């Protein structure tokens, strides 16, 4: 018992040790128009970091710049566009100089199209993979030389859905891919002093979990199904899917985004950052423990928590 207490005390002590000179460290964050990226940019800016916030839209960049200190820089970045990434590398290189890039936070993402697997087309999957996985890989590889200069940090935003698949579409596939890419990158970059952290949020209220957008997209998928496929699911199936979405988002979604951004901040500022960060009560107490159980138990809980009536 005393040994466990000592381990806990020393673990907390090491966990609280921070790196020095925040004001001399540059951090690039993708997906800063809203949500986690927007909040993290403001959070790190207040801590004194030289934040470079990448936004998809002019409005997102303008709104963020007006809410932060003059130290924070914004740039436009589409992670699916190689030319856009190239311009971002040139901008960041000029900002960081020989000091290099301390932190890269791959936060940009999208969730839709998402729905029952049979409703999804290949192009629907590709749209999500291009942002959530290929974009993460492309951005990371382009910025590795700058990260190596600073012996910096890569923080990749995965998801509990990278541990436990809950639906069809590209989202779960992409987040499982982010987990695998991050593990490979961490092991390959160890000898260069680059640390890689994985953020695994549960369900949070962001643009990615907006019920109206998800429902509209599922309606689009349903409307494009052949009539014989609709008949095989039954008339009530689509409405039950809508009920499932409202139920899960209403019960499980948290509005406290700082639970995620605090994990990101720790991954960037801790002297001994963790490999993985579970954010949110549902991630810690439900989804991640569930991911270690046998598949038949996972399937049972999936049906229990997200009940959808039998097809007609």
Short mmCIF file of C-alpha atoms in Angstrom, two decimals:
data_model
loop_
_atom_site.label_atom_id
_atom_site.label_comp_id
_atom_site.label_asym_id
_atom_site.label_seq_id
_atom_site.Cartn_x
_atom_site.Cartn_y
_atom_site.Cartn_z
CA UNK A 1 0.00 0.00 0.00
CA UNK A 2 2.81 2.43 0.94
CA UNK A 3 4.59 1.60 -2.34
CA UNK A 4 1.42 2.49 -4.30
CA UNK A 5 1.19 5.82 -2.47
CA UNK A 6 4.84 6.60 -3.24
CA UNK A 7 4.32 5.78 -6.90
CA UNK A 8 1.24 8.03 -7.02
CA UNK A 9 3.04 10.91 -5.32
CA UNK A 10 6.09 10.67 -7.59
CA UNK A 11 3.84 10.24 -10.62
CA UNK A 12 1.94 13.44 -9.79
CA UNK A 13 5.21 15.26 -9.16
CA UNK A 14 6.67 14.29 -12.54
CA UNK A 15 3.33 15.03 -14.21
CA UNK A 16 3.43 18.61 -12.92
CA UNK A 17 6.98 19.44 -14.08
CA UNK A 18 6.93 21.99 -16.91
CA UNK A 19 9.30 23.03 -19.67
CA UNK A 20 10.76 26.55 -19.53
CA UNK A 21 10.52 29.68 -21.67
CA UNK A 22 6.99 29.47 -23.05
CA UNK A 23 7.47 32.87 -24.66
CA UNK A 24 10.25 31.49 -26.86
CA UNK A 25 8.24 28.54 -28.14
CA UNK A 26 6.11 28.52 -31.30
CA UNK A 27 3.06 26.28 -31.56
CA UNK A 28 1.07 25.67 -34.76
CA UNK A 29 -2.55 24.58 -34.28
CA UNK A 30 -4.79 23.47 -37.16
CA UNK A 31 -8.57 23.82 -37.19
CA UNK A 32 -8.79 27.03 -35.16
CA UNK A 33 -12.02 28.45 -36.61
CA UNK A 34 -13.98 27.02 -33.68
CA UNK A 35 -14.06 24.29 -31.06
CA UNK A 36 -10.96 22.79 -29.48
CA UNK A 37 -8.48 24.56 -31.75
CA UNK A 38 -9.98 27.98 -31.18
CA UNK A 39 -10.02 27.56 -27.40
CA UNK A 40 -6.49 26.10 -27.29
CA UNK A 41 -5.11 29.00 -29.35
CA UNK A 42 -6.50 31.51 -26.85
CA UNK A 43 -5.38 29.38 -23.91
CA UNK A 44 -1.77 29.09 -25.08
CA UNK A 45 -1.72 32.75 -26.09
CA UNK A 46 -2.59 33.69 -22.51
CA UNK A 47 0.26 31.47 -21.29
CA UNK A 48 2.75 33.41 -23.41
CA UNK A 49 3.31 30.99 -26.30
CA UNK A 50 3.91 32.30 -29.80
CA UNK A 51 0.77 30.75 -31.29
CA UNK A 52 0.28 30.29 -35.02
CA UNK A 53 -3.41 29.49 -35.50
CA UNK A 54 -4.37 27.89 -38.81
CA UNK A 55 -7.98 28.51 -39.88
CA UNK A 56 -9.95 27.30 -42.86
CA UNK A 57 -11.86 30.56 -43.37
CA UNK A 58 -11.03 34.27 -43.41
CA UNK A 59 -13.79 34.92 -40.88
CA UNK A 60 -12.45 32.30 -38.49
CA UNK A 61 -8.98 33.84 -38.67
CA UNK A 62 -10.28 37.39 -38.25
CA UNK A 63 -12.52 36.54 -35.29
CA UNK A 64 -9.73 34.69 -33.49
CA UNK A 65 -7.16 37.44 -34.09
CA UNK A 66 -9.52 40.03 -32.61
CA UNK A 67 -9.99 37.90 -29.47
CA UNK A 68 -6.28 37.28 -28.80
CA UNK A 69 -3.11 39.27 -28.19
CA UNK A 70 -1.04 40.74 -31.05
CA UNK A 71 1.46 37.93 -30.41
CA UNK A 72 -0.92 35.37 -31.95
CA UNK A 73 -0.57 34.93 -35.71
CA UNK A 74 -3.19 33.44 -38.00
CA UNK A 75 -2.93 31.82 -41.40
CA UNK A 76 -5.31 30.12 -43.81
CA UNK A 77 -4.80 26.39 -44.17
CA UNK A 78 -6.73 23.65 -45.96
CA UNK A 79 -5.13 20.40 -44.82
CA UNK A 80 -6.41 18.60 -47.94
CA UNK A 81 -4.57 21.00 -50.27
CA UNK A 82 -0.83 20.38 -50.72
CA UNK A 83 -0.23 23.92 -52.02
CA UNK A 84 -1.97 25.36 -48.96
CA UNK A 85 0.24 23.25 -46.71
CA UNK A 86 3.34 24.37 -48.61
CA UNK A 87 2.42 28.03 -48.09
CA UNK A 88 1.86 27.33 -44.39
CA UNK A 89 5.33 25.78 -44.08
CA UNK A 90 6.88 28.87 -45.68
CA UNK A 91 4.97 31.18 -43.33
CA UNK A 92 5.84 29.19 -40.21
CA UNK A 93 9.50 28.82 -41.24
CA UNK A 94 9.81 32.59 -41.48
CA UNK A 95 8.19 33.00 -38.05
CA UNK A 96 10.24 30.43 -36.11
CA UNK A 97 13.66 30.91 -37.75
CA UNK A 98 16.48 28.71 -36.48
CA UNK A 99 14.65 28.09 -33.22
CA UNK A 100 12.31 25.68 -34.94
CA UNK A 101 8.72 24.72 -34.18
CA UNK A 102 8.05 23.57 -30.63
CA UNK A 103 4.55 22.24 -31.10
CA UNK A 104 2.26 20.99 -33.87
CA UNK A 105 -1.34 20.29 -32.88
CA UNK A 106 -3.21 18.39 -35.58
CA UNK A 107 -6.74 19.34 -34.61
CA UNK A 108 -8.54 20.02 -37.92
CA UNK A 109 -11.26 17.47 -38.59
CA UNK A 110 -14.71 16.64 -39.92
CA UNK A 111 -17.29 14.06 -38.91
CA UNK A 112 -19.81 13.85 -41.74
CA UNK A 113 -20.82 11.97 -43.81
CA UNK A 114 -21.58 9.37 -41.13
CA UNK A 115 -24.32 6.75 -41.00
CA UNK A 116 -25.04 3.03 -41.32
CA UNK A 117 -22.30 1.44 -43.39
CA UNK A 118 -24.55 0.37 -46.27
CA UNK A 119 -25.71 3.95 -46.77
CA UNK A 120 -22.17 5.25 -47.33
CA UNK A 121 -20.47 5.67 -50.69
CA UNK A 122 -16.69 5.47 -51.16
CA UNK A 123 -16.51 9.20 -51.85
CA UNK A 124 -18.21 9.85 -48.50
CA UNK A 125 -15.45 7.95 -46.73
CA UNK A 126 -12.75 9.72 -48.74
CA UNK A 127 -14.01 13.18 -47.76
CA UNK A 128 -13.45 12.39 -44.09
CA UNK A 129 -10.18 10.47 -44.51
CA UNK A 130 -8.68 13.31 -46.54
CA UNK A 131 -9.08 15.71 -43.61
CA UNK A 132 -8.79 13.51 -40.54
CA UNK A 133 -6.02 11.13 -41.59
CA UNK A 134 -4.28 12.04 -44.85
CA UNK A 135 -4.29 15.71 -43.83
CA UNK A 136 -2.73 14.85 -40.47
CA UNK A 137 -0.01 12.78 -42.14
CA UNK A 138 0.72 15.38 -44.84
CA UNK A 139 0.92 18.30 -42.40
CA UNK A 140 3.08 16.35 -39.96
CA UNK A 141 5.58 15.19 -42.58
CA UNK A 142 5.96 18.72 -43.97
CA UNK A 143 6.66 20.21 -40.54
CA UNK A 144 8.96 17.50 -39.17
CA UNK A 145 12.18 19.36 -40.16
CA UNK A 146 11.07 22.38 -38.12
CA UNK A 147 9.99 20.16 -35.22
CA UNK A 148 13.35 18.37 -35.27
CA UNK A 149 15.16 21.69 -34.88
CA UNK A 150 13.29 22.39 -31.64
CA UNK A 151 13.12 18.75 -30.47
CA UNK A 152 9.45 19.59 -30.18
CA UNK A 153 6.05 18.00 -29.75
CA UNK A 154 3.38 16.60 -32.06
CA UNK A 155 -0.13 16.43 -30.58
CA UNK A 156 -2.62 14.50 -32.67
CA UNK A 157 -6.34 14.63 -31.94
CA UNK A 158 -7.76 11.14 -32.27
CA UNK A 159 -10.99 10.12 -30.50
CA UNK A 160 -12.50 7.43 -28.35
CA UNK A 161 -13.90 6.32 -31.71
CA UNK A 162 -10.32 5.40 -32.55
CA UNK A 163 -10.70 2.77 -29.83
CA UNK A 164 -14.35 1.76 -30.23
CA UNK A 165 -16.25 2.05 -33.52
CA UNK A 166 -19.79 3.35 -33.17
CA UNK A 167 -20.95 3.87 -36.73
CA UNK A 168 -20.26 3.71 -40.44
CA UNK A 169 -18.53 6.31 -42.55
CA UNK A 170 -14.97 7.56 -42.49
CA UNK A 171 -14.77 9.04 -39.00
CA UNK A 172 -13.97 5.91 -37.01
CA UNK A 173 -11.66 4.67 -39.75
CA UNK A 174 -9.77 7.94 -39.73
CA UNK A 175 -9.33 8.03 -35.97
CA UNK A 176 -8.09 4.44 -35.83
CA UNK A 177 -5.62 5.53 -38.50
CA UNK A 178 -4.52 8.55 -36.43
CA UNK A 179 -3.85 6.21 -33.50
CA UNK A 180 -1.67 3.94 -35.65
CA UNK A 181 0.16 6.81 -37.36
CA UNK A 182 0.86 8.47 -34.01
CA UNK A 183 2.26 5.27 -32.51
CA UNK A 184 4.57 4.76 -35.50
CA UNK A 185 5.65 8.40 -35.48
CA UNK A 186 6.39 8.37 -31.74
CA UNK A 187 8.66 5.36 -32.05
CA UNK A 188 10.43 6.66 -35.15
CA UNK A 189 11.00 10.15 -33.70
CA UNK A 190 12.17 9.01 -30.25
CA UNK A 191 15.87 9.31 -31.14
CA UNK A 192 15.34 12.83 -32.48
CA UNK A 193 13.85 14.02 -29.20
CA UNK A 194 10.38 14.63 -30.69
CA UNK A 195 7.55 13.54 -28.41
CA UNK A 196 4.15 12.54 -29.80
CA UNK A 197 0.94 12.74 -27.79
CA UNK A 198 -2.50 11.40 -28.68
CA UNK A 199 -5.66 13.13 -27.45
CA UNK A 200 -8.69 10.85 -27.17
CA UNK A 201 -11.76 13.00 -26.47
CA UNK A 202 -15.11 11.55 -25.63
CA UNK A 203 -18.22 13.29 -26.98
CA UNK A 204 -18.16 17.09 -26.76
CA UNK A 205 -20.40 19.83 -28.12
CA UNK A 206 -18.50 21.17 -31.12
CA UNK A 207 -19.25 21.74 -34.80
CA UNK A 208 -18.44 18.06 -35.40
CA UNK A 209 -21.28 16.91 -33.13
CA UNK A 210 -23.98 19.37 -34.21
CA UNK A 211 -27.11 17.23 -34.30
CA UNK A 212 -28.79 19.29 -37.04
CA UNK A 213 -25.85 18.84 -39.42
CA UNK A 214 -25.58 15.11 -38.73
CA UNK A 215 -29.34 14.59 -39.16
CA UNK A 216 -29.42 16.61 -42.40
CA UNK A 217 -26.57 14.55 -43.80
CA UNK A 218 -28.19 11.28 -42.80
CA UNK A 219 -31.38 12.43 -44.50
CA UNK A 220 -29.30 13.05 -47.65
CA UNK A 221 -27.84 9.55 -47.43
CA UNK A 222 -31.30 8.01 -46.88
CA UNK A 223 -32.84 9.90 -49.79
CA UNK A 224 -30.14 8.63 -52.16
CA UNK A 225 -30.67 4.96 -51.26
CA UNK A 226 -32.35 2.70 -53.81
CA UNK A 227 -35.94 1.92 -52.87
CA UNK A 228 -35.24 -1.78 -52.37
CA UNK A 229 -32.56 -0.92 -49.79
CA UNK A 230 -34.97 1.43 -47.98
CA UNK A 231 -37.59 -1.31 -47.97
CA UNK A 232 -35.13 -3.77 -46.45
CA UNK A 233 -34.53 -1.40 -43.51
CA UNK A 234 -38.18 -0.55 -43.02
CA UNK A 235 -40.07 2.73 -42.87
CA UNK A 236 -39.21 3.49 -39.24
CA UNK A 237 -35.48 2.83 -39.39
CA UNK A 238 -34.44 6.33 -40.45
CA UNK A 239 -36.51 7.95 -37.69
CA UNK A 240 -34.99 5.56 -35.15
CA UNK A 241 -31.53 6.63 -36.31
CA UNK A 242 -32.50 10.26 -35.65
CA UNK A 243 -33.69 9.28 -32.18
CA UNK A 244 -30.39 7.47 -31.56
CA UNK A 245 -28.37 10.55 -32.47
CA UNK A 246 -30.43 12.85 -30.24
CA UNK A 247 -30.27 10.38 -27.36
CA UNK A 248 -26.50 9.83 -27.49
CA UNK A 249 -25.59 13.48 -28.02
CA UNK A 250 -28.00 14.67 -25.35
CA UNK A 251 -26.78 12.24 -22.69
CA UNK A 252 -23.08 11.98 -23.44
CA UNK A 253 -21.96 15.30 -24.98
CA UNK A 254 -20.10 17.66 -22.66
CA UNK A 255 -19.97 21.42 -23.23
CA UNK A 256 -16.73 21.86 -21.25
CA UNK A 257 -14.16 21.94 -24.04
CA UNK A 258 -11.39 22.82 -21.58
CA UNK A 259 -11.27 19.15 -20.56
CA UNK A 260 -9.74 18.52 -23.98
CA UNK A 261 -7.64 21.68 -24.35
CA UNK A 262 -6.10 21.14 -20.89
CA UNK A 263 -4.87 17.75 -22.12
CA UNK A 264 -3.43 19.39 -25.23
CA UNK A 265 -1.73 22.04 -23.12
CA UNK A 266 -0.19 19.41 -20.85
CA UNK A 267 1.14 17.52 -23.86
CA UNK A 268 2.88 20.72 -24.98
CA UNK A 269 4.10 22.05 -21.64
CA UNK A 270 4.91 19.00 -19.49
CA UNK A 271 8.51 17.94 -19.20
CA UNK A 272 7.30 14.35 -19.23
CA UNK A 273 4.12 14.33 -21.34
CA UNK A 274 1.90 11.30 -21.52
CA UNK A 275 1.51 9.16 -24.61
CA UNK A 276 -2.30 9.22 -24.49
CA UNK A 277 -4.83 11.55 -22.90
CA UNK A 278 -8.43 10.48 -22.38
CA UNK A 279 -10.67 13.55 -22.12
CA UNK A 280 -14.20 13.47 -20.76
CA UNK A 281 -16.02 11.27 -18.28
CA UNK A 282 -17.44 9.03 -21.01
CA UNK A 283 -13.99 8.39 -22.48
CA UNK A 284 -12.46 7.49 -19.12
CA UNK A 285 -15.33 5.57 -17.55
CA UNK A 286 -17.16 4.06 -20.50
CA UNK A 287 -15.60 3.87 -23.95
CA UNK A 288 -11.94 3.17 -23.20
CA UNK A 289 -12.67 0.49 -20.55
CA UNK A 290 -15.22 -0.97 -22.95
CA UNK A 291 -12.61 -1.13 -25.71
CA UNK A 292 -10.64 -3.71 -23.69
CA UNK A 293 -13.58 -6.09 -23.31
CA UNK A 294 -14.44 -8.97 -25.67
CA UNK A 295 -16.25 -8.02 -28.86
CA UNK A 296 -19.54 -9.69 -27.90
CA UNK A 297 -19.70 -7.53 -24.76
CA UNK A 298 -18.91 -4.41 -26.79
CA UNK A 299 -21.70 -5.28 -29.21
CA UNK A 300 -24.16 -5.82 -26.36
CA UNK A 301 -23.38 -2.45 -24.78
CA UNK A 302 -23.67 -0.76 -28.17
CA UNK A 303 -27.20 -2.11 -28.57
CA UNK A 304 -28.03 -1.24 -24.97
CA UNK A 305 -26.81 2.35 -25.01
CA UNK A 306 -27.88 3.21 -28.55
CA UNK A 307 -31.16 1.31 -28.94
CA UNK A 308 -32.64 1.21 -32.40
CA UNK A 309 -35.84 -0.76 -32.90
CA UNK A 310 -35.76 -3.77 -35.15
CA UNK A 311 -36.35 -3.20 -38.82
CA UNK A 312 -39.85 -3.91 -40.12
#
